[in-house]
């Protein structure tokens, strides 16, 4: 017995000694970013996964980059990247991009105008399967090459966001490496997992579901990044990814779980950054029955939707769930979008008025405080994905809010796949979920427009159809001056708020967490990774897992 | 022995077939589309999804997919993972060794510690120390492994920062030598292995204690004591030999629990093994990966149980005679 005991003690001591002596130093200028999930490929505009987008946009560069102003009208605020400058045609039907002669691919080849044209051809080919390419093809007719450094983009029609459509979505691709790969094989090609790009970082290694590593590109045209290596550590789930930062395994995570914010703020070597985001959460009502042939018995009525909206004190709900890291939603947009309007008339929180409306609709209060009409109880299911703890919490609070006006709500929590299935097959009564908008308000057409209501599509899954909204958004997107466009958007947004296809619940300011050894500067709301090339590392070298000392 | 091996191989094949078939039915019955868990503003979403379903033959009815899958499995082809866009066999090659890196040390440490503690308890049966140890073991076993792992992570990784919270190696670490690599692994493995080993040791200790108490009352032990053998010698040379058979039987029962527990521990510690991969594959409806991992898991359980049974037979002459 004693022998086993002694052996155990020796084993533990030896393990501890070896582990403490040899942890593996990650180096002074290496930054480890913790991520809950991995991507599938690392090519720009060819994957719907967020993490893939992060990889791709660090490895590939754009012609011009949207600035901190997040303006998408005209080219104001755009910063030259691969294109040193650009000229507009007199009739605005073409823009000529003059490439920076210093632009190079990571393999040393010069980046040319042919690569711009090649990327357009690849992305807009339906065989490639790029959603951004489909959007691009709607506005751009073709790309022509005048010489190796001059590419002209020819548009089908003028629009206020025509520059943004190209600058934001078109990443030049290396024709010399991809020219022989069939477009429908691009996503499954070896290049998609080990790409040669033009961005501030070069590809080093990818162990799927474990780590993605990049290194600073010495010849990046806007200057070499200040950090040497960038490693994404894939934790497998969001809570585990957060713990990696809290434990000192990683330097940065772009989104903290709200329940971990208090713990993070206690740690002296962690800084929390409330990020301006395009995320907004809604309660979407389904206006149709599951087979889509008849109006929903409850939510087919705008009065019912308005009555339920009045039952919800959104400000109180946001305080309860997000505390100061959220704001009540205002409409089918995020406050950061240039089209946002904070003066729009909202449906007020008014339980008494909500009750009167429901009474008028024939839903009478019963002895137990629940309403019914012709023997049918006022009851529905509120679906929510278990992937977001904050949205589950919103669903529980909403259940109480609706109960206060006599509506019995069953909260149905399902995993993400099951939730998305309900969304796409339109088999739900109401659901709590979130959208991530983009700087361009044109996404409103996609998420709330009548044409987006298609079986098998997640967009406008509630089937709200409103001609006034559609026309106002269309007018806004073709208006060439900002004032005019804003006026049209105001009409569109007010229509949506009044008709209440959804309860505009919250906008989140979920914070990022960074080690104090990182100097990050300001984050860009649409893409936190856009400024990584200017990050720097100050303070002591990090020995992972061994605990870090706080730096001043 | 050959007959035993042949019988167990047959049993393993049947179990693998049944489990794989069940997994196929269940995973397809679950609501959700494997290509719909990640949304973007794709105007051609339905068409893209249809194209993906066509590419992976998911457009065929299940009664056609099922024999196709069995035929592929028979050829050793597991298909392509939807989520990782690479062959399932490549994923298995990556994740199974990592699971072994977690389970093998946990099993070794857990069994050694369990035997030591159980034997000590048996030798001191009825004392307050025995009762306190038993109560502790029972408390540990009543806590789900998931929660135990989470508590360990929050206390020793997040709060005290003695150990890393995630992964097998430090992300981005450059190891100068093999010692560095081993040290980094040990540092990362300490918490997850300890949690699993703790659970295993508690199970083993409870069984070992009961076996030791029974054995100490047997005549051959009394004879050994009457001959003047020291307590330690009696325990090591007589009692442990006798209890070996029942210990291996317990290990056979432990294998399925260990596989399930390892999955939970992997999830909490971001350990990229087969269990965590299975949980994530179920969430994303990655049918080929789920079915392949379930198949591998069922084979592992069958083989583990068979080895434990064989060891039990070899270790206990009484059982060997019956066999």
PDB file of C-alpha atoms in Angstrom, chain A residues 232-469:
ATOM      1  CA  UNK A 232      -6.831  31.404 -33.262  1.00  0.00           C
ATOM      2  CA  UNK A 233      -7.409  28.796 -30.545  1.00  0.00           C
ATOM      3  CA  UNK A 234     -10.651  26.956 -31.180  1.00  0.00           C
ATOM      4  CA  UNK A 235     -12.295  26.007 -27.895  1.00  0.00           C
ATOM      5  CA  UNK A 236     -15.327  24.173 -29.282  1.00  0.00           C
ATOM      6  CA  UNK A 237     -17.979  26.247 -27.532  1.00  0.00           C
ATOM      7  CA  UNK A 238     -18.512  29.873 -26.578  1.00  0.00           C
ATOM      8  CA  UNK A 239     -18.392  29.359 -22.777  1.00  0.00           C
ATOM      9  CA  UNK A 240     -15.150  27.370 -23.044  1.00  0.00           C
ATOM     10  CA  UNK A 241     -13.654  30.040 -25.293  1.00  0.00           C
ATOM     11  CA  UNK A 242     -14.431  32.662 -22.658  1.00  0.00           C
ATOM     12  CA  UNK A 243     -12.809  30.573 -19.930  1.00  0.00           C
ATOM     13  CA  UNK A 244      -9.656  30.343 -22.064  1.00  0.00           C
ATOM     14  CA  UNK A 245      -9.288  34.133 -21.828  1.00  0.00           C
ATOM     15  CA  UNK A 246     -10.228  34.302 -18.159  1.00  0.00           C
ATOM     16  CA  UNK A 247      -7.646  31.609 -17.362  1.00  0.00           C
ATOM     17  CA  UNK A 248      -4.940  33.405 -19.328  1.00  0.00           C
ATOM     18  CA  UNK A 249      -4.689  30.809 -22.129  1.00  0.00           C
ATOM     19  CA  UNK A 250      -5.617  33.413 -24.733  1.00  0.00           C
ATOM     20  CA  UNK A 251      -5.284  37.173 -25.182  1.00  0.00           C
ATOM     21  CA  UNK A 252      -8.568  38.133 -26.754  1.00  0.00           C
ATOM     22  CA  UNK A 253     -12.151  37.100 -27.329  1.00  0.00           C
ATOM     23  CA  UNK A 254     -14.484  39.192 -29.400  1.00  0.00           C
ATOM     24  CA  UNK A 255     -17.627  38.467 -27.411  1.00  0.00           C
ATOM     25  CA  UNK A 256     -17.956  37.743 -23.726  1.00  0.00           C
ATOM     26  CA  UNK A 257     -20.846  35.753 -22.359  1.00  0.00           C
ATOM     27  CA  UNK A 258     -22.884  38.225 -20.316  1.00  0.00           C
ATOM     28  CA  UNK A 259     -22.736  35.974 -17.241  1.00  0.00           C
ATOM     29  CA  UNK A 260     -18.928  36.078 -17.309  1.00  0.00           C
ATOM     30  CA  UNK A 261     -18.609  39.852 -17.497  1.00  0.00           C
ATOM     31  CA  UNK A 262     -18.522  40.275 -13.712  1.00  0.00           C
ATOM     32  CA  UNK A 263     -15.732  37.696 -13.342  1.00  0.00           C
ATOM     33  CA  UNK A 264     -13.738  39.282 -16.174  1.00  0.00           C
ATOM     34  CA  UNK A 265     -14.030  42.759 -14.731  1.00  0.00           C
ATOM     35  CA  UNK A 266     -12.574  41.425 -11.465  1.00  0.00           C
ATOM     36  CA  UNK A 267      -9.369  40.312 -13.194  1.00  0.00           C
ATOM     37  CA  UNK A 268      -6.637  42.952 -13.193  1.00  0.00           C
ATOM     38  CA  UNK A 269      -5.051  41.781 -16.454  1.00  0.00           C
ATOM     39  CA  UNK A 270      -8.228  41.773 -18.542  1.00  0.00           C
ATOM     40  CA  UNK A 271      -9.797  44.783 -20.192  1.00  0.00           C
ATOM     41  CA  UNK A 272     -13.425  44.751 -21.293  1.00  0.00           C
ATOM     42  CA  UNK A 273     -14.417  46.683 -24.406  1.00  0.00           C
ATOM     43  CA  UNK A 274     -18.138  47.270 -24.954  1.00  0.00           C
ATOM     44  CA  UNK A 275     -18.267  46.921 -28.729  1.00  0.00           C
ATOM     45  CA  UNK A 276     -20.549  48.882 -30.970  1.00  0.00           C
ATOM     46  CA  UNK A 277     -22.334  46.147 -32.903  1.00  0.00           C
ATOM     47  CA  UNK A 278     -24.847  45.657 -35.662  1.00  0.00           C
ATOM     48  CA  UNK A 279     -26.652  42.946 -33.670  1.00  0.00           C
ATOM     49  CA  UNK A 280     -30.298  43.365 -32.902  1.00  0.00           C
ATOM     50  CA  UNK A 281     -32.762  40.944 -31.366  1.00  0.00           C
ATOM     51  CA  UNK A 282     -36.431  40.584 -32.145  1.00  0.00           C
ATOM     52  CA  UNK A 283     -39.524  38.603 -31.324  1.00  0.00           C
ATOM     53  CA  UNK A 284     -40.726  37.626 -34.760  1.00  0.00           C
ATOM     54  CA  UNK A 285     -44.400  36.808 -35.179  1.00  0.00           C
ATOM     55  CA  UNK A 286     -45.460  34.239 -37.736  1.00  0.00           C
ATOM     56  CA  UNK A 287     -48.240  35.830 -39.764  1.00  0.00           C
ATOM     57  CA  UNK A 288     -49.164  32.567 -41.481  1.00  0.00           C
ATOM     58  CA  UNK A 289     -50.197  29.053 -40.596  1.00  0.00           C
ATOM     59  CA  UNK A 290     -47.520  26.355 -40.948  1.00  0.00           C
ATOM     60  CA  UNK A 291     -48.665  25.417 -44.456  1.00  0.00           C
ATOM     61  CA  UNK A 292     -48.659  29.079 -45.452  1.00  0.00           C
ATOM     62  CA  UNK A 293     -52.173  28.997 -46.879  1.00  0.00           C
ATOM     63  CA  UNK A 294     -54.044  31.028 -44.277  1.00  0.00           C
ATOM     64  CA  UNK A 295     -53.310  33.879 -41.890  1.00  0.00           C
ATOM     65  CA  UNK A 296     -52.124  32.822 -38.434  1.00  0.00           C
ATOM     66  CA  UNK A 297     -55.141  32.711 -36.076  1.00  0.00           C
ATOM     67  CA  UNK A 298     -53.417  35.158 -33.701  1.00  0.00           C
ATOM     68  CA  UNK A 299     -50.660  37.002 -35.483  1.00  0.00           C
ATOM     69  CA  UNK A 300     -52.439  37.449 -38.788  1.00  0.00           C
ATOM     70  CA  UNK A 301     -53.970  40.457 -37.046  1.00  0.00           C
ATOM     71  CA  UNK A 302     -51.886  43.621 -36.764  1.00  0.00           C
ATOM     72  CA  UNK A 303     -53.975  44.691 -33.764  1.00  0.00           C
ATOM     73  CA  UNK A 304     -53.032  41.514 -31.910  1.00  0.00           C
ATOM     74  CA  UNK A 305     -49.362  42.094 -32.694  1.00  0.00           C
ATOM     75  CA  UNK A 306     -49.593  45.669 -31.475  1.00  0.00           C
ATOM     76  CA  UNK A 307     -51.406  44.589 -28.319  1.00  0.00           C
ATOM     77  CA  UNK A 308     -48.671  42.092 -27.476  1.00  0.00           C
ATOM     78  CA  UNK A 309     -45.972  44.651 -28.272  1.00  0.00           C
ATOM     79  CA  UNK A 310     -47.607  47.048 -25.794  1.00  0.00           C
ATOM     80  CA  UNK A 311     -47.393  44.355 -23.123  1.00  0.00           C
ATOM     81  CA  UNK A 312     -43.605  44.353 -23.268  1.00  0.00           C
ATOM     82  CA  UNK A 313     -41.503  46.834 -21.317  1.00  0.00           C
ATOM     83  CA  UNK A 314     -38.464  46.531 -23.561  1.00  0.00           C
ATOM     84  CA  UNK A 315     -36.346  48.921 -21.550  1.00  0.00           C
ATOM     85  CA  UNK A 316     -36.903  46.864 -18.385  1.00  0.00           C
ATOM     86  CA  UNK A 317     -36.191  43.608 -20.204  1.00  0.00           C
ATOM     87  CA  UNK A 318     -32.947  44.952 -21.639  1.00  0.00           C
ATOM     88  CA  UNK A 319     -31.871  46.207 -18.218  1.00  0.00           C
ATOM     89  CA  UNK A 320     -32.613  42.797 -16.748  1.00  0.00           C
ATOM     90  CA  UNK A 321     -30.684  40.790 -19.344  1.00  0.00           C
ATOM     91  CA  UNK A 322     -28.040  43.139 -20.743  1.00  0.00           C
ATOM     92  CA  UNK A 323     -27.811  45.651 -17.910  1.00  0.00           C
ATOM     93  CA  UNK A 324     -25.857  48.513 -19.463  1.00  0.00           C
ATOM     94  CA  UNK A 325     -24.571  46.345 -22.313  1.00  0.00           C
ATOM     95  CA  UNK A 326     -27.685  46.648 -24.408  1.00  0.00           C
ATOM     96  CA  UNK A 327     -30.295  49.094 -25.611  1.00  0.00           C
ATOM     97  CA  UNK A 328     -33.944  48.666 -26.573  1.00  0.00           C
ATOM     98  CA  UNK A 329     -34.372  48.018 -30.296  1.00  0.00           C
ATOM     99  CA  UNK A 330     -35.904  50.729 -32.425  1.00  0.00           C
ATOM    100  CA  UNK A 331     -36.965  48.994 -35.606  1.00  0.00           C
ATOM    101  CA  UNK A 332     -35.672  46.789 -38.434  1.00  0.00           C
ATOM    102  CA  UNK A 333     -32.224  48.375 -38.279  1.00  0.00           C
ATOM    103  CA  UNK A 334     -29.233  48.898 -36.004  1.00  0.00           C
ATOM    104  CA  UNK A 335     -28.440  52.309 -34.563  1.00  0.00           C
ATOM    105  CA  UNK A 336     -25.029  52.227 -36.239  1.00  0.00           C
ATOM    106  CA  UNK A 337     -26.463  52.238 -39.746  1.00  0.00           C
ATOM    107  CA  UNK A 338     -26.498  55.641 -41.404  1.00  0.00           C
ATOM    108  CA  UNK A 339     -30.196  55.184 -42.089  1.00  0.00           C
ATOM    109  CA  UNK A 340     -31.001  54.747 -38.389  1.00  0.00           C
ATOM    110  CA  UNK A 341     -33.548  57.129 -36.965  1.00  0.00           C
ATOM    111  CA  UNK A 342     -33.947  57.424 -33.208  1.00  0.00           C
ATOM    112  CA  UNK A 343     -36.946  59.775 -33.482  1.00  0.00           C
ATOM    113  CA  UNK A 344     -39.318  57.200 -34.923  1.00  0.00           C
ATOM    114  CA  UNK A 345     -42.665  56.801 -33.153  1.00  0.00           C
ATOM    115  CA  UNK A 346     -42.592  53.603 -31.069  1.00  0.00           C
ATOM    116  CA  UNK A 347     -45.461  51.459 -29.839  1.00  0.00           C
ATOM    117  CA  UNK A 348     -45.520  52.379 -26.140  1.00  0.00           C
ATOM    118  CA  UNK A 349     -45.403  50.007 -23.193  1.00  0.00           C
ATOM    119  CA  UNK A 350     -48.948  50.209 -21.904  1.00  0.00           C
ATOM    120  CA  UNK A 351     -50.476  47.150 -20.246  1.00  0.00           C
ATOM    121  CA  UNK A 352     -53.871  48.820 -19.817  1.00  0.00           C
ATOM    122  CA  UNK A 353     -54.087  49.775 -23.487  1.00  0.00           C
ATOM    123  CA  UNK A 354     -52.895  46.313 -24.452  1.00  0.00           C
ATOM    124  CA  UNK A 355     -55.745  44.820 -22.410  1.00  0.00           C
ATOM    125  CA  UNK A 356     -58.286  47.157 -24.024  1.00  0.00           C
ATOM    126  CA  UNK A 357     -57.069  46.177 -27.476  1.00  0.00           C
ATOM    127  CA  UNK A 358     -57.324  42.483 -26.655  1.00  0.00           C
ATOM    128  CA  UNK A 359     -60.817  43.052 -25.231  1.00  0.00           C
ATOM    129  CA  UNK A 360     -61.786  44.787 -28.443  1.00  0.00           C
ATOM    130  CA  UNK A 361     -60.510  41.820 -30.408  1.00  0.00           C
ATOM    131  CA  UNK A 362     -62.837  39.564 -28.423  1.00  0.00           C
ATOM    132  CA  UNK A 363     -60.210  37.998 -26.136  1.00  0.00           C
ATOM    133  CA  UNK A 364     -61.876  38.212 -22.736  1.00  0.00           C
ATOM    134  CA  UNK A 365     -60.204  37.730 -19.387  1.00  0.00           C
ATOM    135  CA  UNK A 366     -61.131  34.517 -17.570  1.00  0.00           C
ATOM    136  CA  UNK A 367     -61.249  33.869 -13.823  1.00  0.00           C
ATOM    137  CA  UNK A 368     -57.558  32.851 -13.718  1.00  0.00           C
ATOM    138  CA  UNK A 369     -56.368  35.946 -15.515  1.00  0.00           C
ATOM    139  CA  UNK A 370     -55.991  34.215 -18.878  1.00  0.00           C
ATOM    140  CA  UNK A 371     -57.847  35.295 -21.971  1.00  0.00           C
ATOM    141  CA  UNK A 372     -59.949  33.232 -24.328  1.00  0.00           C
ATOM    142  CA  UNK A 373     -62.243  33.722 -27.274  1.00  0.00           C
ATOM    143  CA  UNK A 374     -65.008  31.318 -28.249  1.00  0.00           C
ATOM    144  CA  UNK A 375     -63.520  28.725 -25.917  1.00  0.00           C
ATOM    145  CA  UNK A 376     -60.041  29.032 -27.408  1.00  0.00           C
ATOM    146  CA  UNK A 377     -57.372  30.195 -24.964  1.00  0.00           C
ATOM    147  CA  UNK A 378     -55.024  32.992 -25.969  1.00  0.00           C
ATOM    148  CA  UNK A 379     -51.959  30.775 -26.094  1.00  0.00           C
ATOM    149  CA  UNK A 380     -48.933  30.379 -28.313  1.00  0.00           C
ATOM    150  CA  UNK A 381     -45.412  29.002 -28.362  1.00  0.00           C
ATOM    151  CA  UNK A 382     -42.316  31.197 -28.203  1.00  0.00           C
ATOM    152  CA  UNK A 383     -39.323  29.411 -29.735  1.00  0.00           C
ATOM    153  CA  UNK A 384     -35.730  30.227 -28.881  1.00  0.00           C
ATOM    154  CA  UNK A 385     -32.365  28.620 -29.528  1.00  0.00           C
ATOM    155  CA  UNK A 386     -30.419  27.234 -26.598  1.00  0.00           C
ATOM    156  CA  UNK A 387     -27.246  28.619 -28.199  1.00  0.00           C
ATOM    157  CA  UNK A 388     -27.891  32.060 -26.687  1.00  0.00           C
ATOM    158  CA  UNK A 389     -28.416  32.183 -22.951  1.00  0.00           C
ATOM    159  CA  UNK A 390     -29.402  35.835 -23.114  1.00  0.00           C
ATOM    160  CA  UNK A 391     -32.150  35.149 -25.646  1.00  0.00           C
ATOM    161  CA  UNK A 392     -33.445  32.266 -23.526  1.00  0.00           C
ATOM    162  CA  UNK A 393     -33.615  34.728 -20.644  1.00  0.00           C
ATOM    163  CA  UNK A 394     -35.515  37.207 -22.842  1.00  0.00           C
ATOM    164  CA  UNK A 395     -37.966  34.428 -23.727  1.00  0.00           C
ATOM    165  CA  UNK A 396     -38.613  33.697 -20.051  1.00  0.00           C
ATOM    166  CA  UNK A 397     -39.192  37.382 -19.286  1.00  0.00           C
ATOM    167  CA  UNK A 398     -41.452  37.761 -22.291  1.00  0.00           C
ATOM    168  CA  UNK A 399     -43.493  34.821 -21.044  1.00  0.00           C
ATOM    169  CA  UNK A 400     -44.143  36.797 -17.842  1.00  0.00           C
ATOM    170  CA  UNK A 401     -44.911  39.988 -19.753  1.00  0.00           C
ATOM    171  CA  UNK A 402     -47.470  38.269 -21.965  1.00  0.00           C
ATOM    172  CA  UNK A 403     -48.998  36.474 -18.978  1.00  0.00           C
ATOM    173  CA  UNK A 404     -49.637  39.891 -17.418  1.00  0.00           C
ATOM    174  CA  UNK A 405     -52.083  40.672 -20.238  1.00  0.00           C
ATOM    175  CA  UNK A 406     -53.646  37.212 -20.182  1.00  0.00           C
ATOM    176  CA  UNK A 407     -51.673  35.369 -22.864  1.00  0.00           C
ATOM    177  CA  UNK A 408     -50.348  31.900 -22.018  1.00  0.00           C
ATOM    178  CA  UNK A 409     -46.961  31.394 -23.600  1.00  0.00           C
ATOM    179  CA  UNK A 410     -44.981  28.182 -23.758  1.00  0.00           C
ATOM    180  CA  UNK A 411     -41.249  28.723 -24.190  1.00  0.00           C
ATOM    181  CA  UNK A 412     -39.784  26.139 -26.555  1.00  0.00           C
ATOM    182  CA  UNK A 413     -35.984  25.953 -26.204  1.00  0.00           C
ATOM    183  CA  UNK A 414     -34.306  23.881 -28.933  1.00  0.00           C
ATOM    184  CA  UNK A 415     -30.765  23.452 -30.180  1.00  0.00           C
ATOM    185  CA  UNK A 416     -29.589  25.646 -33.045  1.00  0.00           C
ATOM    186  CA  UNK A 417     -30.261  23.088 -35.781  1.00  0.00           C
ATOM    187  CA  UNK A 418     -33.787  22.445 -34.546  1.00  0.00           C
ATOM    188  CA  UNK A 419     -34.422  26.177 -34.187  1.00  0.00           C
ATOM    189  CA  UNK A 420     -33.217  26.946 -37.701  1.00  0.00           C
ATOM    190  CA  UNK A 421     -35.400  24.141 -39.001  1.00  0.00           C
ATOM    191  CA  UNK A 422     -38.445  25.861 -37.469  1.00  0.00           C
ATOM    192  CA  UNK A 423     -37.319  29.142 -38.949  1.00  0.00           C
ATOM    193  CA  UNK A 424     -36.855  27.782 -42.446  1.00  0.00           C
ATOM    194  CA  UNK A 425     -39.965  25.648 -42.541  1.00  0.00           C
ATOM    195  CA  UNK A 426     -41.938  28.498 -40.938  1.00  0.00           C
ATOM    196  CA  UNK A 427     -43.320  26.091 -38.320  1.00  0.00           C
ATOM    197  CA  UNK A 428     -43.495  28.425 -35.336  1.00  0.00           C
ATOM    198  CA  UNK A 429     -45.850  30.872 -33.662  1.00  0.00           C
ATOM    199  CA  UNK A 430     -43.305  33.400 -32.493  1.00  0.00           C
ATOM    200  CA  UNK A 431     -39.569  33.249 -31.946  1.00  0.00           C
ATOM    201  CA  UNK A 432     -36.830  35.220 -30.254  1.00  0.00           C
ATOM    202  CA  UNK A 433     -33.749  35.544 -32.372  1.00  0.00           C
ATOM    203  CA  UNK A 434     -31.066  37.933 -33.467  1.00  0.00           C
ATOM    204  CA  UNK A 435     -29.853  39.412 -36.709  1.00  0.00           C
ATOM    205  CA  UNK A 436     -26.447  40.820 -37.433  1.00  0.00           C
ATOM    206  CA  UNK A 437     -26.935  43.673 -39.854  1.00  0.00           C
ATOM    207  CA  UNK A 438     -24.206  45.211 -41.994  1.00  0.00           C
ATOM    208  CA  UNK A 439     -23.192  48.835 -42.436  1.00  0.00           C
ATOM    209  CA  UNK A 440     -25.420  48.930 -45.492  1.00  0.00           C
ATOM    210  CA  UNK A 441     -29.129  49.268 -44.669  1.00  0.00           C
ATOM    211  CA  UNK A 442     -29.940  47.433 -47.901  1.00  0.00           C
ATOM    212  CA  UNK A 443     -30.123  44.224 -45.830  1.00  0.00           C
ATOM    213  CA  UNK A 444     -33.565  45.331 -44.608  1.00  0.00           C
ATOM    214  CA  UNK A 445     -34.913  44.345 -48.027  1.00  0.00           C
ATOM    215  CA  UNK A 446     -33.475  40.868 -47.512  1.00  0.00           C
ATOM    216  CA  UNK A 447     -34.595  40.367 -43.940  1.00  0.00           C
ATOM    217  CA  UNK A 448     -37.991  42.079 -43.944  1.00  0.00           C
ATOM    218  CA  UNK A 449     -38.969  42.561 -47.593  1.00  0.00           C
ATOM    219  CA  UNK A 450     -41.969  40.766 -49.085  1.00  0.00           C
ATOM    220  CA  UNK A 451     -39.878  38.922 -51.663  1.00  0.00           C
ATOM    221  CA  UNK A 452     -37.712  37.343 -48.972  1.00  0.00           C
ATOM    222  CA  UNK A 453     -40.658  35.263 -47.750  1.00  0.00           C
ATOM    223  CA  UNK A 454     -39.820  31.980 -49.453  1.00  0.00           C
ATOM    224  CA  UNK A 455     -40.326  28.485 -48.090  1.00  0.00           C
ATOM    225  CA  UNK A 456     -36.922  27.105 -47.143  1.00  0.00           C
ATOM    226  CA  UNK A 457     -35.415  30.531 -46.554  1.00  0.00           C
ATOM    227  CA  UNK A 458     -34.734  31.917 -43.086  1.00  0.00           C
ATOM    228  CA  UNK A 459     -35.427  35.496 -44.133  1.00  0.00           C
ATOM    229  CA  UNK A 460     -38.680  37.187 -43.275  1.00  0.00           C
ATOM    230  CA  UNK A 461     -39.758  33.816 -41.931  1.00  0.00           C
ATOM    231  CA  UNK A 462     -42.861  35.387 -40.411  1.00  0.00           C
ATOM    232  CA  UNK A 463     -44.090  36.269 -43.886  1.00  0.00           C
ATOM    233  CA  UNK A 464     -44.731  39.969 -43.321  1.00  0.00           C
ATOM    234  CA  UNK A 465     -45.665  41.564 -46.629  1.00  0.00           C
ATOM    235  CA  UNK A 466     -46.068  45.280 -46.914  1.00  0.00           C
ATOM    236  CA  UNK A 467     -45.959  47.134 -50.216  1.00  0.00           C
ATOM    237  CA  UNK A 468     -45.276  50.511 -48.572  1.00  0.00           C
ATOM    238  CA  UNK A 469     -42.199  49.131 -46.819  1.00  0.00           C
TER     239      UNK A 469
END
